[in-house]
Coordinates of C-alpha atoms and ligand atoms in Angstrom, one line a residue:
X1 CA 12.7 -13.8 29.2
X2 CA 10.8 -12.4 32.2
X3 CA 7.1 -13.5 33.0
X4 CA 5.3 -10.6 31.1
X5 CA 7.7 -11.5 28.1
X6 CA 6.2 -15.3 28.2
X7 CA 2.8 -13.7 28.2
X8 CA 3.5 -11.9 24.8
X9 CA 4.6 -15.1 22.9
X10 CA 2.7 -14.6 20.0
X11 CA 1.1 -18.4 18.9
X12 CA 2.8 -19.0 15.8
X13 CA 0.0 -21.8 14.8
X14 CA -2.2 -19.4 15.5
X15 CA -1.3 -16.9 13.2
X16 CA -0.3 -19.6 10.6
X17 CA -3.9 -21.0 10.6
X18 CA -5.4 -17.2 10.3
X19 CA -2.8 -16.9 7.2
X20 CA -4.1 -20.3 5.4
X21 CA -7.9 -19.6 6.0
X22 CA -7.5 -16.0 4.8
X23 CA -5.5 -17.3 1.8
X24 CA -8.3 -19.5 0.5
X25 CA -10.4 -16.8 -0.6
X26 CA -9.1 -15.4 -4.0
X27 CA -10.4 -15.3 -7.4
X28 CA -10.0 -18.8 -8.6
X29 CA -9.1 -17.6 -12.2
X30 CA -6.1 -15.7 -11.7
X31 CA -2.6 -16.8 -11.0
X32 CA -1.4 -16.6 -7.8
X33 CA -3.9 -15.0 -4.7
X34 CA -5.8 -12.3 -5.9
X35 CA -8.3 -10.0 -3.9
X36 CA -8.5 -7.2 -6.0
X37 CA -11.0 -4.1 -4.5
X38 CA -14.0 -4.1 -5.0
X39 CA -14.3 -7.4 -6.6
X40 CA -16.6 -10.7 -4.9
X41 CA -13.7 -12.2 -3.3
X42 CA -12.4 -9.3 -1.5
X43 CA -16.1 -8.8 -0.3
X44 CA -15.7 -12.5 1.2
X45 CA -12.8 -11.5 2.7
X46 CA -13.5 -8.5 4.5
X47 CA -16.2 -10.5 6.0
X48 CA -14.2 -13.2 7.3
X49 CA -11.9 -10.4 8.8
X50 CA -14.9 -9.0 10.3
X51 CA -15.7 -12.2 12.0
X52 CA -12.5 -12.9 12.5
X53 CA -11.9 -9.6 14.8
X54 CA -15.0 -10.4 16.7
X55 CA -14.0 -13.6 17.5
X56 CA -11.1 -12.7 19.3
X57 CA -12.9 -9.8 21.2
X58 CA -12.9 -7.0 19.3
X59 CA -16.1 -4.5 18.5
X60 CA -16.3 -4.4 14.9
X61 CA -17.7 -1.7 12.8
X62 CA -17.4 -1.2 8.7
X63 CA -16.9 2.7 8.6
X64 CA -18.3 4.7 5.7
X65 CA -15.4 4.0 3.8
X66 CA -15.4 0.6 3.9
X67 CA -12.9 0.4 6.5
X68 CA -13.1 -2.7 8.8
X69 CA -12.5 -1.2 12.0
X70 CA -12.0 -3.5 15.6
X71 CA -11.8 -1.5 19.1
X72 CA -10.5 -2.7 21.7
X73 CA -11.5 -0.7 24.7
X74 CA -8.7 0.5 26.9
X75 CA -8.7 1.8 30.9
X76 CA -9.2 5.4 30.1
X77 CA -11.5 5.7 26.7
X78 CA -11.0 9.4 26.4
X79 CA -7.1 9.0 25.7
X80 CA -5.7 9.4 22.6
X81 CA -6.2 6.1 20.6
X82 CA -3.3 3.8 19.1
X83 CA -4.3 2.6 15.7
X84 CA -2.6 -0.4 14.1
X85 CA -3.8 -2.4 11.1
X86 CA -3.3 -3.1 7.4
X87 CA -4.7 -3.9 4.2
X88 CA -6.2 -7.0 2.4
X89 CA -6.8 -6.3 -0.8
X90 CA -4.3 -7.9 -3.4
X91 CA -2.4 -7.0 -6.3
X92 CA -3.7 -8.7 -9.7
X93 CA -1.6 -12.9 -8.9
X94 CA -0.3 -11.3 -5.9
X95 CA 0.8 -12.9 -2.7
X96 CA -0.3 -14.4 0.6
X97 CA 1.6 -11.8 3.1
X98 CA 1.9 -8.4 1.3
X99 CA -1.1 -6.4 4.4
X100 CA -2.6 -9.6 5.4
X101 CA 0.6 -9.7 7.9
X102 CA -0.6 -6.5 9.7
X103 CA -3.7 -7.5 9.7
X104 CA -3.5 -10.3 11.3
X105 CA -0.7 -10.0 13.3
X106 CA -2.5 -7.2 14.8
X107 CA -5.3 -9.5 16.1
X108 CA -2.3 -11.6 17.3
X109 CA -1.9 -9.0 19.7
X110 CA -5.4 -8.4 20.8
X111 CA -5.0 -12.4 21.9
X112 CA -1.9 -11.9 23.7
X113 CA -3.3 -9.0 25.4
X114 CA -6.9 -10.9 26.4
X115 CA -5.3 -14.1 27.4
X116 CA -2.7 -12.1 29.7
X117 CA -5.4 -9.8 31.0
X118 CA -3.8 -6.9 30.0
X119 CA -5.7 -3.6 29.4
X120 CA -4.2 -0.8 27.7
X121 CA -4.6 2.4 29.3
X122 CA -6.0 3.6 25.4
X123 CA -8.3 2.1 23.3
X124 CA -6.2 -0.5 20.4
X125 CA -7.9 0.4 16.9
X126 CA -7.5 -2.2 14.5
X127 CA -7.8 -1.5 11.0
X128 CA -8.3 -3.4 7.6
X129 CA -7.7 -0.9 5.0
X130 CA -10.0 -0.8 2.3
X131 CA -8.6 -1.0 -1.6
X132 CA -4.6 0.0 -0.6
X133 CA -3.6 -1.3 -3.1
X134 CA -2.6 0.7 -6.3
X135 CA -5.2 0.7 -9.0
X136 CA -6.5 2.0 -12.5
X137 CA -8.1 5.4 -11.0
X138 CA -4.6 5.9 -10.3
X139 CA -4.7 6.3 -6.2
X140 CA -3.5 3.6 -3.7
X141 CA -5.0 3.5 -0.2
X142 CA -8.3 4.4 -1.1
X143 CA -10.1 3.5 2.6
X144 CA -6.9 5.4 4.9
X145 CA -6.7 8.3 2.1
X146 CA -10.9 8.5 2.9
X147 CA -10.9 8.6 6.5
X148 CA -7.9 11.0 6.4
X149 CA -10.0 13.2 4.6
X150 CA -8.1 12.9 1.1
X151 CA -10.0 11.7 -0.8
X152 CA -12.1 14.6 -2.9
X153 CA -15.6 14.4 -4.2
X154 CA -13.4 14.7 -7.9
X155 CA -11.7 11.6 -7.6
X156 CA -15.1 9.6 -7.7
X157 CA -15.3 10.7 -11.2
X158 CA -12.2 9.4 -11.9
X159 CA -12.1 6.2 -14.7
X160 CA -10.0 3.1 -14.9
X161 CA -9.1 1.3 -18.1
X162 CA -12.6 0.3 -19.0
X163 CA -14.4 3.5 -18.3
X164 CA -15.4 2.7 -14.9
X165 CA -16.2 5.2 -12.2
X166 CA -14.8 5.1 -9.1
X167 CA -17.8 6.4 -7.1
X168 CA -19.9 3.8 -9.1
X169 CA -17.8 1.0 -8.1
X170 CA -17.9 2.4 -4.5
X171 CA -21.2 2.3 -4.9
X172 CA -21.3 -1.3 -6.6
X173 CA -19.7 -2.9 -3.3
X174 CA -22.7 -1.2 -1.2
X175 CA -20.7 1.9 -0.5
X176 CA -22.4 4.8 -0.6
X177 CA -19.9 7.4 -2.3
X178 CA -21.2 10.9 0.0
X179 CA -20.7 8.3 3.5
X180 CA -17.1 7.6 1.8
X181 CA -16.1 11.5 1.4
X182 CA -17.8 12.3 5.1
X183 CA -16.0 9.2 6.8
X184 CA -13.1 11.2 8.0
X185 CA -12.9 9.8 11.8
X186 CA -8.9 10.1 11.3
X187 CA -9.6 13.9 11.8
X188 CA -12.1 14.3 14.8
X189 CA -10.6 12.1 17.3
X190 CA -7.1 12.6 19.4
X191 CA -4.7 9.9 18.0
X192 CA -1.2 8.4 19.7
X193 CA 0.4 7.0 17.3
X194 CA 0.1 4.5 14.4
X195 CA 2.1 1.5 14.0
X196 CA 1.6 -1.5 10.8
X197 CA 3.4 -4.5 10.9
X198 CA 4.2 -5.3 6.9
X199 CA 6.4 -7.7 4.9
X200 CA 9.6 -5.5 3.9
X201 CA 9.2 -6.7 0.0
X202 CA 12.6 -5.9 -0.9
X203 CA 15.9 -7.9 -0.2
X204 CA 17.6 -5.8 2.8
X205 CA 16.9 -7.5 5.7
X206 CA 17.7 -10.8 4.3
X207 CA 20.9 -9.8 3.0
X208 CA 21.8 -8.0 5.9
X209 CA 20.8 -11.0 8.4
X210 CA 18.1 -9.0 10.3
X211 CA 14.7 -10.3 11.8
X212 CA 12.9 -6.6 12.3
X213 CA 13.0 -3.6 9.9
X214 CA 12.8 -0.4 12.0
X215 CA 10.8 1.7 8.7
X216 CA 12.7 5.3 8.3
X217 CA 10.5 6.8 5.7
X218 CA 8.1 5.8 3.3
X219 CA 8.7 6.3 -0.6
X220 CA 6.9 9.0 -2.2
X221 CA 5.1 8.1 -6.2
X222 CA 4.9 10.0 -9.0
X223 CA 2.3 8.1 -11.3
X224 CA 2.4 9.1 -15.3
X225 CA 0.1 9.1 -17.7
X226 CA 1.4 9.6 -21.2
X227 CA -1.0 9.8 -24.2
X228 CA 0.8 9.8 -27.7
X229 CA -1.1 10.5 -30.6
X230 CA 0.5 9.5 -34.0
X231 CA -1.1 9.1 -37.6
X232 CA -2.8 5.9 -38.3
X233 CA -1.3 3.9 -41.8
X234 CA -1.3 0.8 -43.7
X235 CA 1.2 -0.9 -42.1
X236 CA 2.0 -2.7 -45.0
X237 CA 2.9 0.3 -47.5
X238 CA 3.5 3.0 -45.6
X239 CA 7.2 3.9 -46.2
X240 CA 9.0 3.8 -42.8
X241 CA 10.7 7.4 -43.1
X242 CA 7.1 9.0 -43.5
X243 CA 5.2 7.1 -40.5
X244 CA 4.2 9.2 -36.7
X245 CA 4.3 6.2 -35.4
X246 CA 2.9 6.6 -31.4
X247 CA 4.7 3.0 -30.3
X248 CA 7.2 4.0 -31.2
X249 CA 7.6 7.3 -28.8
X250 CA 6.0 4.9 -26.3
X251 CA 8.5 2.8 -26.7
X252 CA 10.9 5.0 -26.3
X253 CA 9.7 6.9 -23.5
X254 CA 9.7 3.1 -21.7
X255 CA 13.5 3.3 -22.0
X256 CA 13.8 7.0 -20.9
X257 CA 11.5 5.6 -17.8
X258 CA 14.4 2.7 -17.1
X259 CA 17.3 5.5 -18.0
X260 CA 15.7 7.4 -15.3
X261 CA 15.4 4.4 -12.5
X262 CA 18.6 2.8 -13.1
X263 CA 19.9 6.4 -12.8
X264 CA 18.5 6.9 -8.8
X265 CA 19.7 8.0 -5.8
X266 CA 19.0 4.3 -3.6
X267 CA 16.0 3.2 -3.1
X268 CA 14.5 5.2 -5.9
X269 CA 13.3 3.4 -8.6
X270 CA 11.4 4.2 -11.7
X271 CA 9.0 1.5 -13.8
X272 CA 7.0 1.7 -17.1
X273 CA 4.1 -0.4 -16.4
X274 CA 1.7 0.0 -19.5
X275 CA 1.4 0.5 -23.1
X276 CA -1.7 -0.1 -24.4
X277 CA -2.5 0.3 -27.9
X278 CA -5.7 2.3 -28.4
X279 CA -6.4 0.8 -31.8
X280 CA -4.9 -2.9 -31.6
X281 CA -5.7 -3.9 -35.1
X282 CA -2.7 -6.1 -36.4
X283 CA -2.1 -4.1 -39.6
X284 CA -2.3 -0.5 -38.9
X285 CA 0.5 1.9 -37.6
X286 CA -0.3 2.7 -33.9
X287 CA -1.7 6.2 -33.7
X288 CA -2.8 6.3 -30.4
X289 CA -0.7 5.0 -27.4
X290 CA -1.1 5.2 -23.7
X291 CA 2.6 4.7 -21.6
X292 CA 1.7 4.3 -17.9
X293 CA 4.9 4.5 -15.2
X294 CA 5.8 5.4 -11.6
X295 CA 8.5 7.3 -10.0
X296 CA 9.6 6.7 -6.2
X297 CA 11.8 7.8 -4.2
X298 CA 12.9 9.4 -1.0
X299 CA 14.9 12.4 -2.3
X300 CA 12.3 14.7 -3.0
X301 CA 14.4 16.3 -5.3
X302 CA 15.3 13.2 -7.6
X303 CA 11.6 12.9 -7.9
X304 CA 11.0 16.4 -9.1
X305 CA 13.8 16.3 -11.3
X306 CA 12.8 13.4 -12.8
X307 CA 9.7 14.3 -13.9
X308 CA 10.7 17.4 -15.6
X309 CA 14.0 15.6 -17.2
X310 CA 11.4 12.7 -18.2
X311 CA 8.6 15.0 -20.0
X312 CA 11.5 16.8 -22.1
X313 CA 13.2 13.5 -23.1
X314 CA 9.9 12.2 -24.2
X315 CA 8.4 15.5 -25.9
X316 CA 11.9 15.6 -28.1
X317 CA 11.7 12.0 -29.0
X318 CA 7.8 12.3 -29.5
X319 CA 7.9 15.9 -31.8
X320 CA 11.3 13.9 -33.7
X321 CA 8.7 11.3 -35.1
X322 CA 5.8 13.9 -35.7
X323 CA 3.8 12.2 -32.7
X324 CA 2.0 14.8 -30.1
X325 CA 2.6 13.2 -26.5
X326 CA 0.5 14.9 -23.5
X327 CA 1.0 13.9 -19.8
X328 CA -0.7 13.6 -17.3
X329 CA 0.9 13.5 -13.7
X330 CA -0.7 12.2 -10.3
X331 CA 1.3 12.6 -7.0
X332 CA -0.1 9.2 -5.4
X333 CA 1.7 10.1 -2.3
X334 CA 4.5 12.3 -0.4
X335 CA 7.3 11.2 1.0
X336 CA 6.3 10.2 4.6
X337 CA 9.0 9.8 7.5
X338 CA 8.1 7.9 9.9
X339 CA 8.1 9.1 13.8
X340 CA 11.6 9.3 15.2
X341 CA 10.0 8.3 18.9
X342 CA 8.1 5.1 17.1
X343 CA 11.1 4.3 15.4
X344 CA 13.0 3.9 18.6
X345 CA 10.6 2.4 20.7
X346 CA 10.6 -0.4 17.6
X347 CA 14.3 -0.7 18.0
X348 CA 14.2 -1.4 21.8
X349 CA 11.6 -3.8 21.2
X350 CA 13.4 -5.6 19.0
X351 CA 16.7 -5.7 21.1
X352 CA 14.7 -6.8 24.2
X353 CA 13.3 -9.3 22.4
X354 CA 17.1 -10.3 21.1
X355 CA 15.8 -9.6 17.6
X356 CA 18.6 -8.1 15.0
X357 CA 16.9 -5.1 13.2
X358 CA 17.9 -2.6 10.6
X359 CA 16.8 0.8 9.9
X360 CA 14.9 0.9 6.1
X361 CA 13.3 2.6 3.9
X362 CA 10.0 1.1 2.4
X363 CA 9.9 1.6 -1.5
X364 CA 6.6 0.3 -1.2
X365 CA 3.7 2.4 -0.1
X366 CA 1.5 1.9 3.1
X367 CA -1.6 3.1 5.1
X368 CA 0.8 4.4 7.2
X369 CA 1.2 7.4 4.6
X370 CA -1.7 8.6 5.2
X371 CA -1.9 7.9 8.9
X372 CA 1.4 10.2 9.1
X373 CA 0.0 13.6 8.7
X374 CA -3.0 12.9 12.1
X375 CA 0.1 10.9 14.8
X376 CA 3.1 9.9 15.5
X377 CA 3.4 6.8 12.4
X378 CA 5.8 3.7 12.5
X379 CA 6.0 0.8 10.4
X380 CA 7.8 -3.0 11.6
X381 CA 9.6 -5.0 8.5
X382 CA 9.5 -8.9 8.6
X383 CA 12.2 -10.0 5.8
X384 CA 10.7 -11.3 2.2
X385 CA 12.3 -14.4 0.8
X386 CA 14.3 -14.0 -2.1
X387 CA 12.9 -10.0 -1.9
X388 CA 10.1 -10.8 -4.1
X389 CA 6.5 -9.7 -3.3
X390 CA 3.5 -8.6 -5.5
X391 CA 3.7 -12.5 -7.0
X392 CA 2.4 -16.1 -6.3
X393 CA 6.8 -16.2 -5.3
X394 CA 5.9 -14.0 -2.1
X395 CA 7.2 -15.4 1.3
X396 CA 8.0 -15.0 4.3
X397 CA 8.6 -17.8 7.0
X398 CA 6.0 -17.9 10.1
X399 CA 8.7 -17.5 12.4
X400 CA 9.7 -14.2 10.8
X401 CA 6.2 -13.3 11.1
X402 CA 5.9 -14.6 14.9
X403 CA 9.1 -12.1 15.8
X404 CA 7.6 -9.1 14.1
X405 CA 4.3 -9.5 16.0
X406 CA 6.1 -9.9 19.0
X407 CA 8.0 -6.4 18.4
X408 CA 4.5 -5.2 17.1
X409 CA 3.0 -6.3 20.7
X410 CA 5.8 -4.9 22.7
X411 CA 5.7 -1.7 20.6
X412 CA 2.5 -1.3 21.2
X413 CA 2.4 -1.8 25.0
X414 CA 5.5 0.8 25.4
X415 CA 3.7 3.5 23.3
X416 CA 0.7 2.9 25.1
X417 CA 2.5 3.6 28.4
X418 CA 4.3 6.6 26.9
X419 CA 2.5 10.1 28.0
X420 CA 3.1 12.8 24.4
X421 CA 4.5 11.2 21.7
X422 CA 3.6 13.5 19.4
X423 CA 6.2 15.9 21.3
X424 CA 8.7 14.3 20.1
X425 CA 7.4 12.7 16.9
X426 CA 9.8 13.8 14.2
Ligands
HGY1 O1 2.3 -0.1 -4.5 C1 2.7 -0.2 -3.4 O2 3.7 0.3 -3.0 C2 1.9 -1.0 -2.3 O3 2.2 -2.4 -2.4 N1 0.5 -0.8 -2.5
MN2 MN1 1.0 -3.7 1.3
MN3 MN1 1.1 -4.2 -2.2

């Protein structure tokens, strides 16, 4: 290891101690570690990230979007920026890891790069995503989508589950909606590249042995929104041959769902995640039943497919039991590839740094999607125990964390140092 490779050790007990701190603020009534956007304890976190990325030199702004943004100033302030970050909003009795990782691996490197007294040549942007996570109004990355200039004055109007607005819930965290749909800074400023360090939340890397996950594409979702309307009956005397019973179409448009899944091309997947009935009473044939499920994949024509083989299979089984079914289909996101010149500057990282890697694709969604489309985007894996993520169960061992920020560093430097990447990007 030569001297500059000493200077990039990232601190593992520094990064461990970030990880515990940032871990103890969650909502104390829900299982596992939950930060969910929007809500108080998400608000407490963002401003402990805030202080956070001051405290190890950054300037720190909250864009209009409600972006936590650090800047690190680099040698020549008028070239392209690199942008690195993640999220740290939760999943409803999530995990510790799943963004927080990126996050604060990413001010990892700031330290290594103060205490070594090295200055980029570009400025280091540092981002903690607002709301990435997936939610009820039925789009994930909320903050990146906004300051890609995705996000469309119609989606503030969309509702979740109990009839809340999104623009009123921006608005409830001291957002003001019209700031959210003008903070598009992704689009006016000359970018690099992007690079996020995330947990791999799948099982490859540790069944195949490898430290680093060198991110080939990102997944795209199809998100479904099936409404089935039946008839509503005694359930107590209404013969069974002469019921439109809507859970039952739900239920089997769950299976169709799994059929479809269990039926994909590696790594696509497909999962029913909701039925609610709209009138729970105990003792009344469901009438009116929502199904919510997601598609991903990253064979664009799997997904496609699916979606029409999917609406057939459960209009048949819907009209067979006299229930009307509409649907209601969101793309949450395309599938991304990441930048072929990021991907192998991650893969000489990691084999300077004697780090096995493996070339995956991330079935999970990221910032980095909607980074993609404005640079040159790459994503680093660290392996998930067991695979699991989006539970209390999710893990992933410091030392696994250490390496990726040490490829993340490295990365980092080497992109800084390269002239166009976005010549060769794809
Ligand atoms: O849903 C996802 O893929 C990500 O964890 N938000
Ligand atoms: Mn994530
Ligand atoms: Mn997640």
């Amino acid at each position: 290891m030569t001297d500059t490779d000493a200077a990039f050790e990232p601190v593992a007990a520094r990064i461990e101690s970030d990880l515990t701190e940032l871990s103890g603020i969650r909502a104390p009534d829900h299982p596992g570690w939950t930060r969910e956007v929007f809500s108080e304890p998400y608000r407490d976190a963002r401003d402990w990230v805030a202080a956070r990325m001051r405290s190890v030199g950054l300037e720190v702004r909250r864009d209009g979007a409600g972006n936590v943004v650090g800047v690190l100033p680099g040698r020549s302030p008028a070239a392209p920026a690199l942008v690195t970050g993640s999220h740290t909003d939760t999943v409803n009795g999530g995990g510790r890891f799943d963004g927080t990782v990126g996050v604060l691996g990413a001010l990892e490197v700031v330290r290594l790069l103060r205490e070594s007294g090295t200055q980029l040549t570009r400025d280091l942007v540092v981002v903690d995503f607002l709301g990435e996570e997936s939610n009820d109004w039925g789009l994930s990355c909320l903050g990146s989508r906004a300051v890609a200039g995705e996000l469309r004055a119609e989606d503030l109007d969309r509702r979740d589950g109990a009839g809340q607005r999104l623009g009123d819930r921006y608005a409830g965290f001291g957002l003001d909606p019209a700031a959210v749909l003008a903070e598009r800074w992704l689009t006016r400023r000359p970018l690099h590249g992007y690079l996020e360090l995330h947990i791999e939340q799948g099982p490859l890397l540790e069944q195949r042995g490898a430290a680093i996950g060198v991110v080939t594409a990102i997944a795209g979702i199809e998100r479904l929104l099936a409404s089935f309307e039946g008839r509503p009956d005694h359930a107590g005397t209404r013969p069974m041959h002469d019921r439109r019973d809507a859970m039952v179409a739900a239920a089997h448009a769950v299976l169709a769902v799994h059929r479809e899944g269990c039926g994909a091309p590696p790594p696509g997947v497909a999962t029913a995640t909701q039925v609610v009935n709209d009138r729970h009473a105990p003792n009344v044939v469901p009438a009116s039943v929502r199904l919510r499920a997601e598609m991903r994949g990253i064979d664009a024509g799997w997904l496609a497919a699916t979606k029409q083989r999917l609406a057939q299979d459960i209009l048949t089984q819907a009209q067979a039991l006299g229930v009307d079914v509409t649907f209601d289909w969101t793309s949450d996101n395309k599938i991304v590839p990441s930048a072929r010149s990021i991907q192998d500057a991650v893969a000489r990282a990691a084999a300077r740094a004697g780090l096995a890697w493996e070339a995956v694709p991330s079935g999970a969604t990221h910032d980095a999607a909607h980074l993609a489309p404005w640079c040159p985007m790459g994503m680093i894996f660290v392996p998930s125990r067991a695979g699991r993520s989006h539970c209390p169960e999710e893990w992933t061992d410091i030392t696994d964390i250490a390496a990726g920020v040490r490829a993340l560093a490295d990365t980092l430097r080497a992109l800084d140092a390269q002239e166009d990447l976005v010549a060769d990007s794809r």
